[in-house]
Coordinates of C-alpha atoms and ligand atoms in Angstrom, one line a residue:
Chain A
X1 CA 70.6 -89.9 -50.3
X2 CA 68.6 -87.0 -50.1
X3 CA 64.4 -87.4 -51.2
X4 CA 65.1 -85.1 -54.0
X5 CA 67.6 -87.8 -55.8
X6 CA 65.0 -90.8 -55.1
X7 CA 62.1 -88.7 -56.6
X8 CA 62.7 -85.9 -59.0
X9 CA 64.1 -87.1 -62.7
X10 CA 68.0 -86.6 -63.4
X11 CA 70.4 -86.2 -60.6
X12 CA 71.7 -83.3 -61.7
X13 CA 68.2 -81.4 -62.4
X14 CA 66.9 -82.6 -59.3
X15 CA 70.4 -81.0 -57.3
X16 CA 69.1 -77.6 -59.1
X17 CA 65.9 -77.4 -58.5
X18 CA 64.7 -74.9 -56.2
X19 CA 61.6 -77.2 -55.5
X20 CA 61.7 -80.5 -56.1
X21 CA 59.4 -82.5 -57.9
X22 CA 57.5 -84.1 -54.6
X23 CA 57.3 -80.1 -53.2
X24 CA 56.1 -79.2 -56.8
X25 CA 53.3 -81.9 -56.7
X26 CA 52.4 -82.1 -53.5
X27 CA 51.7 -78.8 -53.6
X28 CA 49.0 -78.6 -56.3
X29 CA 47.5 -81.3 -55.7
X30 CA 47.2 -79.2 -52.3
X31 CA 46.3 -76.3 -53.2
X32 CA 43.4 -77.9 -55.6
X33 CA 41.9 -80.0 -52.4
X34 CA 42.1 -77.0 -50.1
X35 CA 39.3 -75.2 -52.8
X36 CA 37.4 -77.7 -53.1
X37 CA 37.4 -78.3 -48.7
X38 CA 36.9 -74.6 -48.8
X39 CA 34.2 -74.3 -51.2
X40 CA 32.2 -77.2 -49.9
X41 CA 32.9 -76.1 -46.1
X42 CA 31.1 -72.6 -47.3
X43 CA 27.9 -74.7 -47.8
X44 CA 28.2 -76.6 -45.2
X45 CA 28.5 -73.5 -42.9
X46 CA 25.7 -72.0 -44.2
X47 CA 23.3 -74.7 -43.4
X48 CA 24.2 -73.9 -39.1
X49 CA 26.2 -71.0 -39.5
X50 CA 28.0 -70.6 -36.4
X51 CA 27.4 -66.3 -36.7
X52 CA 24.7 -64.5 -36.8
X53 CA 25.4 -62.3 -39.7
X54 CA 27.9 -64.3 -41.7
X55 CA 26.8 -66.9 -44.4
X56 CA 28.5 -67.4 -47.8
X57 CA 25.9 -67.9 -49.9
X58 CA 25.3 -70.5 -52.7
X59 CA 27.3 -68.8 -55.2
X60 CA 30.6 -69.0 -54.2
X61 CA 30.2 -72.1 -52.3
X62 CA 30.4 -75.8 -53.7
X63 CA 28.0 -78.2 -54.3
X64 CA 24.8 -76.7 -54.6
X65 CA 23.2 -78.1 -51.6
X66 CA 24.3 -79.8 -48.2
X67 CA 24.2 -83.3 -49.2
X68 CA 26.3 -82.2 -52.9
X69 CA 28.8 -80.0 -50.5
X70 CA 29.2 -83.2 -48.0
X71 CA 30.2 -85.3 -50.6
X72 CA 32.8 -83.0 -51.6
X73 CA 33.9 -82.2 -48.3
X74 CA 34.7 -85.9 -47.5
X75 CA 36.0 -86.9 -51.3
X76 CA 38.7 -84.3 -50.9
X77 CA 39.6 -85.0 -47.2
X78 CA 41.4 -87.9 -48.3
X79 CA 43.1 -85.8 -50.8
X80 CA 44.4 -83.3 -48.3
X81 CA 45.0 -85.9 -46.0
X82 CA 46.9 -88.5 -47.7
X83 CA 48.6 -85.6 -49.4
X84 CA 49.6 -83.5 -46.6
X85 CA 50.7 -86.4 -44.6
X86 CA 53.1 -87.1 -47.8
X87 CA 54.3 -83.7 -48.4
X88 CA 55.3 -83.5 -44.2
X89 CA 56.9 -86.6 -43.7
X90 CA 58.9 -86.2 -46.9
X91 CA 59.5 -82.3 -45.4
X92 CA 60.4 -84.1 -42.0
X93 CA 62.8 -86.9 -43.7
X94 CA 64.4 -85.0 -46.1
X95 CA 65.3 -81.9 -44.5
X96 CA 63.7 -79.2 -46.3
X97 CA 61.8 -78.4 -43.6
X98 CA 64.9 -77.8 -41.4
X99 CA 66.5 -76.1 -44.2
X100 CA 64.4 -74.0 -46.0
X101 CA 62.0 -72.9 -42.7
X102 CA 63.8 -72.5 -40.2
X103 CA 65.6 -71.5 -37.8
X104 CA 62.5 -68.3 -37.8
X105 CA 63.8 -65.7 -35.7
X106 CA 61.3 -62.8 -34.4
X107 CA 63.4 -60.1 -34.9
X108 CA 64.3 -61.1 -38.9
X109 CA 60.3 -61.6 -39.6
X110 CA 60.1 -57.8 -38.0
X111 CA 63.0 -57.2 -40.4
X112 CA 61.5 -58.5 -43.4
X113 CA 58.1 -57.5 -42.7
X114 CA 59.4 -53.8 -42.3
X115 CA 61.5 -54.5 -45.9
X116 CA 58.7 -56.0 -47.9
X117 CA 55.8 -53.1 -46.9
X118 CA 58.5 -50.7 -48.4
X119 CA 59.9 -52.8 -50.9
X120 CA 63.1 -53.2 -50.7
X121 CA 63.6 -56.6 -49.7
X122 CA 65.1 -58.9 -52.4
X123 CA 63.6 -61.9 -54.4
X124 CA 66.9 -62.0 -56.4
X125 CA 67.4 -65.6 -54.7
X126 CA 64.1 -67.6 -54.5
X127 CA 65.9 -70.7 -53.6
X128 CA 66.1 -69.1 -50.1
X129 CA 62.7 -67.9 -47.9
X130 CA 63.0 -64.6 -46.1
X131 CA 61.7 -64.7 -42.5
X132 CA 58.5 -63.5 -43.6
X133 CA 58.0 -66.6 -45.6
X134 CA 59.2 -69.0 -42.9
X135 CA 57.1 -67.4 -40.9
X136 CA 54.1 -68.2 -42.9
X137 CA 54.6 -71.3 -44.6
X138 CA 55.5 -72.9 -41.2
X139 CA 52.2 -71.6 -39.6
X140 CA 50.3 -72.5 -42.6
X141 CA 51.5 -76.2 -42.4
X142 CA 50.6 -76.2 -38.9
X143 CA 47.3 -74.7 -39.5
X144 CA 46.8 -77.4 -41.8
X145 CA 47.7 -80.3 -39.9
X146 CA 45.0 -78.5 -37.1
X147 CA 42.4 -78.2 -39.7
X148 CA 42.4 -81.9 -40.6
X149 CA 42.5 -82.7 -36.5
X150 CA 39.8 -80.7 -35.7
X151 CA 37.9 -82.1 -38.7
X152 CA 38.5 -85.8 -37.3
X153 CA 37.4 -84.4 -34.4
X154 CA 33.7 -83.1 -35.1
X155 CA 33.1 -86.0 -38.1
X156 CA 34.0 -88.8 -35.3
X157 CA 32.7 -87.3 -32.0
X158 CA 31.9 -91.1 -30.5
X159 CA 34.9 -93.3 -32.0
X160 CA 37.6 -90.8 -31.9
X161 CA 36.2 -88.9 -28.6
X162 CA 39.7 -88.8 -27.3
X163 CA 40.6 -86.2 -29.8
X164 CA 37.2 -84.8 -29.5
X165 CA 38.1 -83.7 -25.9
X166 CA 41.6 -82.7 -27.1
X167 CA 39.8 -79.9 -28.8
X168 CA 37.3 -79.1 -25.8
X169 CA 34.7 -80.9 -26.9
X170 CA 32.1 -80.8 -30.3
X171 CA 31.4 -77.3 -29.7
X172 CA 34.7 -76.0 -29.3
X173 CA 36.0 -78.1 -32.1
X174 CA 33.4 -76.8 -34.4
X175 CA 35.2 -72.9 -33.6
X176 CA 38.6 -74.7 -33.8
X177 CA 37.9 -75.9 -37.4
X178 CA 36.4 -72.3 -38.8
X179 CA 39.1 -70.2 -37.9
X180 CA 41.8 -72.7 -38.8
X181 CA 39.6 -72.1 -42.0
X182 CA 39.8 -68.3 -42.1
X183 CA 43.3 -68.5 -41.2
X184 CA 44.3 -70.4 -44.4
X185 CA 41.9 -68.4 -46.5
X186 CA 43.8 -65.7 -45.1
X187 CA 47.5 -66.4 -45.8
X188 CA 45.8 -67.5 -49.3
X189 CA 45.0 -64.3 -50.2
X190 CA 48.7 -62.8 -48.9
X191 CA 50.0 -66.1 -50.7
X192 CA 48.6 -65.7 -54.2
X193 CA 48.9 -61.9 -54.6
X194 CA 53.0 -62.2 -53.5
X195 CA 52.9 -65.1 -56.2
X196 CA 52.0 -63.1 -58.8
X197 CA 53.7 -60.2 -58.0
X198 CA 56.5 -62.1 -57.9
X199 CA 56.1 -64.5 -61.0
X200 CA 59.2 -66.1 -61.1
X201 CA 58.4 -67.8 -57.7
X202 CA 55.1 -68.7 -59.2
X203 CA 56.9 -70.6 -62.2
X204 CA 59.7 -72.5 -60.1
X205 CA 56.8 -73.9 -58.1
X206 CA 55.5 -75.3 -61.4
X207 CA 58.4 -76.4 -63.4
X208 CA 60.9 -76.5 -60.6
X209 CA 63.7 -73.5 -61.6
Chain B
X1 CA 10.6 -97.8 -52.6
X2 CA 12.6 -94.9 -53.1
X3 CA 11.8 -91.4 -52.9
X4 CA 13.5 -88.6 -54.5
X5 CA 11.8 -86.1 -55.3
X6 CA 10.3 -85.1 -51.5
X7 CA 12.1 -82.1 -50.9
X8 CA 9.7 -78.9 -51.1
X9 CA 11.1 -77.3 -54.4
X10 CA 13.1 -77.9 -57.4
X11 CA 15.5 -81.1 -57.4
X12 CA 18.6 -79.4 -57.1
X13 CA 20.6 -81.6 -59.5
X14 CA 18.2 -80.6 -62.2
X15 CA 18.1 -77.2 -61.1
X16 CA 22.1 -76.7 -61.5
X17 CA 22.1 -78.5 -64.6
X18 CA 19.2 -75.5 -66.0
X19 CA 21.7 -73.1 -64.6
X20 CA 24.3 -74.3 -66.9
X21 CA 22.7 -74.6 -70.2
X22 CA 21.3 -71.3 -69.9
X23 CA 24.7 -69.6 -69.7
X24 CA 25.9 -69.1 -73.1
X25 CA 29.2 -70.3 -73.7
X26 CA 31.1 -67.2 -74.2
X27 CA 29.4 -65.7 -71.1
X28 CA 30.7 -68.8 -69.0
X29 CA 34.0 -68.0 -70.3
X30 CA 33.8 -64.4 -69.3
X31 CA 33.0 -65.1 -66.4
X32 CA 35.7 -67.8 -66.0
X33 CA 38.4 -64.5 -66.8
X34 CA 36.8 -62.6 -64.2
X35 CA 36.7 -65.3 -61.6
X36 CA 38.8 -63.2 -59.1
X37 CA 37.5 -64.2 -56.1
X38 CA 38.5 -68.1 -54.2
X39 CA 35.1 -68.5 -54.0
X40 CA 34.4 -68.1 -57.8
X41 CA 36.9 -70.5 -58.6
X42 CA 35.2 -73.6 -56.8
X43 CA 32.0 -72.3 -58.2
X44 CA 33.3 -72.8 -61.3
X45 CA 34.8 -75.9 -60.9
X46 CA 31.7 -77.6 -59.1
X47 CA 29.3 -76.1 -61.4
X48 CA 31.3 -77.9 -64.5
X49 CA 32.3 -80.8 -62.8
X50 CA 29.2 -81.5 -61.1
X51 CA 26.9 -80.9 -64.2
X52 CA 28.3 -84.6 -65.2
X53 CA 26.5 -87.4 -64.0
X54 CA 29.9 -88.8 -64.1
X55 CA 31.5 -86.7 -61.7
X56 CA 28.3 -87.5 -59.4
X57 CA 29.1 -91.3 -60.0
X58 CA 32.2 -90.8 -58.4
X59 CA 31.4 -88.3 -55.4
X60 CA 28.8 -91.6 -54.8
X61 CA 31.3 -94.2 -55.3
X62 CA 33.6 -92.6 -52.6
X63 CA 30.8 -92.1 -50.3
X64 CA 30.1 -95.2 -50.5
X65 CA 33.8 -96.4 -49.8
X66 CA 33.8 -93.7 -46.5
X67 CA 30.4 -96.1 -45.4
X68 CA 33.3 -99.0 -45.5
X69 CA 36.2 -97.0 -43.6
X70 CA 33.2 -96.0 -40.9
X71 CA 32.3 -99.5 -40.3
X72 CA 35.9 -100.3 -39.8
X73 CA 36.6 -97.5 -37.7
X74 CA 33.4 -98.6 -35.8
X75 CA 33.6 -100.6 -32.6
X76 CA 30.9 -101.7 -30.5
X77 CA 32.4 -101.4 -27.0
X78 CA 33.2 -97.8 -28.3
X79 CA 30.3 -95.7 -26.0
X80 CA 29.5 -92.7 -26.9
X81 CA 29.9 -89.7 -24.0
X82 CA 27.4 -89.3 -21.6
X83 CA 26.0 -86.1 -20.3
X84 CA 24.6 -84.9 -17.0
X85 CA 21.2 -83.7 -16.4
X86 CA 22.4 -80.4 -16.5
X87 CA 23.8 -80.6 -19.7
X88 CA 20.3 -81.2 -21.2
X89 CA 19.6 -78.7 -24.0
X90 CA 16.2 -77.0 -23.1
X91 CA 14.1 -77.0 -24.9
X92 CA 15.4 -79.6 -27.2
X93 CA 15.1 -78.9 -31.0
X94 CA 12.2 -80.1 -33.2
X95 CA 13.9 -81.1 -36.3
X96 CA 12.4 -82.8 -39.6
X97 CA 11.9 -81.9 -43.4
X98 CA 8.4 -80.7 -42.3
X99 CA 6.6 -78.5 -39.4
X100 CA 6.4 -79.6 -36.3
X101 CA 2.1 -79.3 -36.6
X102 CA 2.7 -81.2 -40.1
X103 CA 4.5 -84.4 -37.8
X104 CA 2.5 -87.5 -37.8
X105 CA -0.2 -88.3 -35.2
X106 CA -0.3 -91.8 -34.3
X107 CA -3.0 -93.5 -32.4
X108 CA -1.2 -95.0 -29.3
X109 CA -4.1 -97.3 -28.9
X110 CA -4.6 -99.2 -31.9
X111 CA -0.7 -98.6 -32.7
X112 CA 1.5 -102.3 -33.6
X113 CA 5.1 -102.2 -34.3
X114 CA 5.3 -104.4 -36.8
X115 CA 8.4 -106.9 -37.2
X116 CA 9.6 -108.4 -40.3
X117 CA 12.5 -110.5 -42.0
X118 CA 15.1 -112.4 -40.6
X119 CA 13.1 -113.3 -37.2
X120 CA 11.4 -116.1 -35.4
X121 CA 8.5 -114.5 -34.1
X122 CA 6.6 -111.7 -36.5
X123 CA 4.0 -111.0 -33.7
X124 CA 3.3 -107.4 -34.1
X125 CA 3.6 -105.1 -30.6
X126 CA 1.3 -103.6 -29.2
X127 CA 2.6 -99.9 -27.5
X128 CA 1.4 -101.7 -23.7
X129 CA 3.5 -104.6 -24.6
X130 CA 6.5 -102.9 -25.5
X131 CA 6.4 -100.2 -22.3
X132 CA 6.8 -103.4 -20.0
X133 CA 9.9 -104.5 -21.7
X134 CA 13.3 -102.9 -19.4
X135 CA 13.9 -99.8 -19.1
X136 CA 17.6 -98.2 -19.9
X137 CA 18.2 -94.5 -19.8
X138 CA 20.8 -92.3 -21.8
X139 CA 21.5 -88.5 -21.9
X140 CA 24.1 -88.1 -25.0
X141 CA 24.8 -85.7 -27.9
X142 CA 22.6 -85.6 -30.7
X143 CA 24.7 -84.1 -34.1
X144 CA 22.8 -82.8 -36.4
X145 CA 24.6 -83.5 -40.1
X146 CA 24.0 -79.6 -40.5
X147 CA 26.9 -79.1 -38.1
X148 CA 24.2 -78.2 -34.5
X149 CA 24.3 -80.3 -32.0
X150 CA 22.1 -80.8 -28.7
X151 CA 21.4 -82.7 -25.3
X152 CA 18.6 -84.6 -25.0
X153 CA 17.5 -87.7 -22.3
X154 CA 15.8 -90.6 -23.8
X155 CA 14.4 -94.1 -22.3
X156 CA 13.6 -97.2 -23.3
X157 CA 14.6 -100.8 -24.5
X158 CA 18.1 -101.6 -25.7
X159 CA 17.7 -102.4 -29.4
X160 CA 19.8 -105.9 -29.1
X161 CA 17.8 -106.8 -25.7
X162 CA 14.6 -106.4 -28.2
X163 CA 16.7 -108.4 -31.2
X164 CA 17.2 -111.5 -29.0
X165 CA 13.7 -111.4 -27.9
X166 CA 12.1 -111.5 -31.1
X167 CA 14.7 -114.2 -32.2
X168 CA 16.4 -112.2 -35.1
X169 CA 19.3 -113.4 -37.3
X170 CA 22.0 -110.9 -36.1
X171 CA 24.3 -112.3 -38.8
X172 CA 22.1 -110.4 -41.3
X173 CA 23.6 -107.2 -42.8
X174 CA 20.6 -104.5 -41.8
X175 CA 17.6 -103.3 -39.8
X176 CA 15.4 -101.3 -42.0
X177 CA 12.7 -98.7 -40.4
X178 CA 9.4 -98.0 -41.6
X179 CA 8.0 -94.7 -39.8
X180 CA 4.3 -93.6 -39.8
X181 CA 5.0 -90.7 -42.8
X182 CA 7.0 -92.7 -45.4
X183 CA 10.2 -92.0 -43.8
X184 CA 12.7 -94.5 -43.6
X185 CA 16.4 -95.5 -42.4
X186 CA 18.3 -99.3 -43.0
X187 CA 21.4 -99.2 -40.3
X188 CA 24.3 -101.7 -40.1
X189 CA 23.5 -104.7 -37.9
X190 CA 26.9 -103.6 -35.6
X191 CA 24.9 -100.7 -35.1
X192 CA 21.5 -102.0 -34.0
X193 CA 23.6 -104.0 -31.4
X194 CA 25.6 -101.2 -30.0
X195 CA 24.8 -101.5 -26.2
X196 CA 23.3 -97.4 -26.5
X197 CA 21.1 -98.0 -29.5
X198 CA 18.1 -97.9 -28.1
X199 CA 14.0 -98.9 -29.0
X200 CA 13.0 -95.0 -27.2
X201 CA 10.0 -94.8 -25.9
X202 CA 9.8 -91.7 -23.1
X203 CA 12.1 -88.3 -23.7
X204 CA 13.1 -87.1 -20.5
X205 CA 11.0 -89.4 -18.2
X206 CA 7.4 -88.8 -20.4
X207 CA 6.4 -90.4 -23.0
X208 CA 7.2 -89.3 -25.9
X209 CA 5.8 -86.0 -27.5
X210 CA 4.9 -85.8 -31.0
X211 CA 7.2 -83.8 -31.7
X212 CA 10.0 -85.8 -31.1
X213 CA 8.3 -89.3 -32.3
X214 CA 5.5 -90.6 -30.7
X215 CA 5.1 -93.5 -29.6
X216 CA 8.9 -94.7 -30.8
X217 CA 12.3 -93.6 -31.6
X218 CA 15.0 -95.2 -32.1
X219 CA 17.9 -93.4 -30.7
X220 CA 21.3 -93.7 -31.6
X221 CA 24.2 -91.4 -30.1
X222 CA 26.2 -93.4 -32.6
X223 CA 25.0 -92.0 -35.8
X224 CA 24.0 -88.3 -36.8
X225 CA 20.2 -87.7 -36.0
X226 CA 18.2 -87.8 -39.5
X227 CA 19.7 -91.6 -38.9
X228 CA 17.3 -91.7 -35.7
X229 CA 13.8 -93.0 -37.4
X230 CA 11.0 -91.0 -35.4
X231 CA 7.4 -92.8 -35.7
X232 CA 8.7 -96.0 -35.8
X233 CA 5.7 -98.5 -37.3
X234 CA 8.0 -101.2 -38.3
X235 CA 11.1 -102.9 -38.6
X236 CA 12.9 -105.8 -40.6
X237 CA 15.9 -107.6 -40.4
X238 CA 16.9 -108.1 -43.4
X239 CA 20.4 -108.5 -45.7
X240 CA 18.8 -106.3 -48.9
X241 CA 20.0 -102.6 -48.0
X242 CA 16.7 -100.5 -48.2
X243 CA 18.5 -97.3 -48.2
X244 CA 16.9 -94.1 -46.4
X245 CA 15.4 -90.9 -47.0
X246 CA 18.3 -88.8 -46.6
X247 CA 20.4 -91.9 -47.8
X248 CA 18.7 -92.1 -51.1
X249 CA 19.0 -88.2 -52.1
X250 CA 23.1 -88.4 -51.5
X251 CA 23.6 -88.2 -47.9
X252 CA 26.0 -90.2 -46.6
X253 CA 24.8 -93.8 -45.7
X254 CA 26.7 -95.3 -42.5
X255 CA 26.4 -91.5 -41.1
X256 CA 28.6 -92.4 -38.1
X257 CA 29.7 -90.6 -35.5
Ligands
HEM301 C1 46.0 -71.8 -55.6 C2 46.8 -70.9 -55.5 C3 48.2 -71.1 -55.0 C4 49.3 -70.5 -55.7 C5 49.2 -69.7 -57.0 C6 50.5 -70.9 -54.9 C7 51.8 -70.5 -55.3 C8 52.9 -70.8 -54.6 C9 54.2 -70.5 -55.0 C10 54.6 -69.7 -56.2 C11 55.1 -71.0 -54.0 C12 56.6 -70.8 -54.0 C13 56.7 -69.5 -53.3 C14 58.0 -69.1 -52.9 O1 59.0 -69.4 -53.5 O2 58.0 -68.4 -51.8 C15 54.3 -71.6 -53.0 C16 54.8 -72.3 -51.9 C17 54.1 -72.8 -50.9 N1 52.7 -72.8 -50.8 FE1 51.4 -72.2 -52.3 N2 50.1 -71.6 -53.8 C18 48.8 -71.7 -53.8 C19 48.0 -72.4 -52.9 C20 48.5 -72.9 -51.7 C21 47.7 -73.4 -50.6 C22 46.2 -73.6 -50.7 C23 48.5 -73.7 -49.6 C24 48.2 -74.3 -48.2 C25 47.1 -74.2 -47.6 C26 49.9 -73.4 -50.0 C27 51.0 -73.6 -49.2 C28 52.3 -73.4 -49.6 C29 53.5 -73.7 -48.9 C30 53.5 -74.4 -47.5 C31 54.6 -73.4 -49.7 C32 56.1 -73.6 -49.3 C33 56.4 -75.0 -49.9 C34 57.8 -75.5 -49.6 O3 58.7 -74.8 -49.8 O4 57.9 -76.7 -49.2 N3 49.8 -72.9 -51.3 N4 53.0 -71.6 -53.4

């Protein structure tokens, strides 16, 4: 019995889909946490910014003031968390991972890459990811699953010190967590602007076909 | 006794709440279509959400529910890394809500730590007494809940060595600190007993400057440093939680590390 069956409505909606009910939800739910991290993570930059000439400023960051954009911060970690760990293990368990991202092959992203910058590559069937996608959508998983690490890492320097050291120490970690940051505001920004060009991805991500 | 309103300039929940009501609706939606940018979006979001005391309720509520998961994830065998002399950050930060020529100046010579609460002897201590008690020394990380972080060496008495002699009840919930300028911090009784929490009396081998809280500290590598009282003048065991501060304008309370 696949996860789809055990969580989406009818059987025979659920064998259509192109994304499941569980993809479909854990994904917003996703996407709205990883704002609200982001926004709040701004503010909480700024107050010990870690480069000279970059700060984000009050008014695209969350929570007006360090203690508001801590609360945040650690109100929607538990979101991303909990979520995250749902949406891999179901990923892991069901096989969609396996199916839909991989095998990746170097060559094909190269392929794809080339084909999308001159815009000839297809989106007639968006129940299958080109390279490009596989490509990102794996890294971006892993990206999140180092975010929340490092994250452990610099809230619980003493009781999870192990992990701590696993990133080369508070420091280090600090670094780790800010470009894991960038890296998913980057693939954001290349996410939402393919979504919209390409609205018919955008609405089988909401209402599943 | 709790203080709010300490922070130089506006309260910022009132000032966000101003922000809002002066936006005309139709601007706010305006701006809401034009809200291109990630950044905007949260704005948004936080700026509406956030304008309800509701919403701040919650974003209280769930910090106080990440006090409990700290205090499980807590242990007290759990010691936190120690450094070697060469680690030390020189020279080691001055950090408070106020300059470091505005700090208090206490009188070393007339000074008493005063001891209240849950204990069997409320003798006040004098600073001469509580130099002989034994020495311990630690060089560990102090985090800053702004995200820095830096080395420092501190001496003095383990806070449980001090406990036991004054005969405190160590099944009560708190220790709440009283410093020389109204400042104030209540930790967890696990905490207080943590072998490294420590009654600090010299910062790298000499007593204590002012700048970094004559004539006591109390260090804990096991909490982030505005949960370090500086200018200690007195402490109570007690199972009322006195909050902080910090605590008492929305910082997180357990603060752990
Ligand atoms: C808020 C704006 C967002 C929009 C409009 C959006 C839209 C979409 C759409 C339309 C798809 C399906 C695309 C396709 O068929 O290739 C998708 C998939 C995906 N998105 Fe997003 N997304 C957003 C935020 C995020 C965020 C913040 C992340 C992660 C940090 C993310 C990670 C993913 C992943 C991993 C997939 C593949 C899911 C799977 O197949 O299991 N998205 N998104």
């Amino acid at each position: 019995m696949s996860a789809e069956t055990a969580v989406g409505g009818s059987q025979i909606a659920a064998r259509e889909a192109i994304h499941p009910a569980w993809v479909r939800v854990t994904h917003w739910i996703n996407a709205i946490a990883i704002l609200v991290m982001i926004g709040s993570g701004w503010q909480i930059y700024d107050a010990a910014p870690l480069f000279e000439g970059l700060r984000f400023g009050k008014s695209i960051s969350l929570g007006n003031w360090l203690a508001g954009a801590l609360l945040w911060h650690f109100a929607a970690m538990w979101v991303l968390a909990i979520n995250g760990l749902v949406y891999v293990t179901l990923g892991i368990v069901s096989g969609r991972f396996r199916r839909k991202l991989l095998p990746i092959s170097p060559a094909q992203v190269l392929a794809d890459a080339k084909a999308a910058l001159s815009f000839k590559l297809s989106h007639e069937d968006i129940s299958r990811y080109n390279a490009v996608q596989k490509l990102l959508y794996a890294g971006v998983i892993l990206t999140g699953i180092v975010i929340v690490l490092s994250g452990l890492a610099i809230w619980k320097p003493v009781q999870l010190q192990e992990l701590t050291v696993l990133f080369g120490g508070y420091d280090v970690a600090r670094y780790v967590h800010f470009f894991a940051m960038a890296a998913i505001v980057g693939f954001l920004v290349v996410h939402v602007a393919l979504a919209l060009l390409v609205p018919k991805s955008l609405r089988a991500m909401i209402t599943g076909r | 006794m709790r203080q709010r309103k300490i922070i130089p300039g506006v309260d910022p929940r009132l000032l966000i709440k101003d922000a809002a009501a002066l936006m005309p609706e139709a601007s706010r939606r305006g701006f809401l279509r034009g809200a291109a940018s990630l950044g905007a979006l949260t704005f948004l979001t936080g700026c509406d959400i956030i304008d309800g005391d509701t919403a701040e309720g919650v974003l209280r509520k769930i910090s106080a529910f990440n006090d409990g998961a700290q205090a499980a994830l807590f242990s007290r065998s759990k010691l936190a890394p120690t450094y070697p002399e060469s680690a030390i950050t020189r020279p080691f930060p001055f950090n408070a809500y106020y300059d470091e020529d505005e700090a208090p100046e206490v009188d070393g010579g007339t000074y008493k730590l005063e001891v209240a609460g849950l204990v069997d002897n409320k003798k006040p201590w004098t600073l001469e007494q509580l130099h002989a008690l034994p020495e311990v020394s630690q060089i560990t990380r102090h985090v800053c809940v702004e995200g820095w972080s830096a080395i420092g060496s501190w001496q003095g008495t383990p806070l449980s060595e001090f406990l036991t002699r004054i005969g405190a009840d160590t099944r009560a919930k708190y220790v709440w600190f009283k410093c020389a300028e109204g400042y104030s911090n209540t930790i967890d009784m696990p905490t207080a007993l943590h072998p490294q929490t420590q009654m600090t009396f010299k910062y790298d081998h000499k007593i204590l400057p002012r700048a970094y809280g004559f004539p006591m500290k109390i260090r804990m590598p096991t909490k982030l440093g505005f949960k370090n009282p500086k200018y200690v003048v007195a402490m109570e065991v007690t199972n009322t939680d006195r909050g902080g501060y910090w605590e008492d304008q929305g910082y997180n309370w357990f603060s752990g590390l």
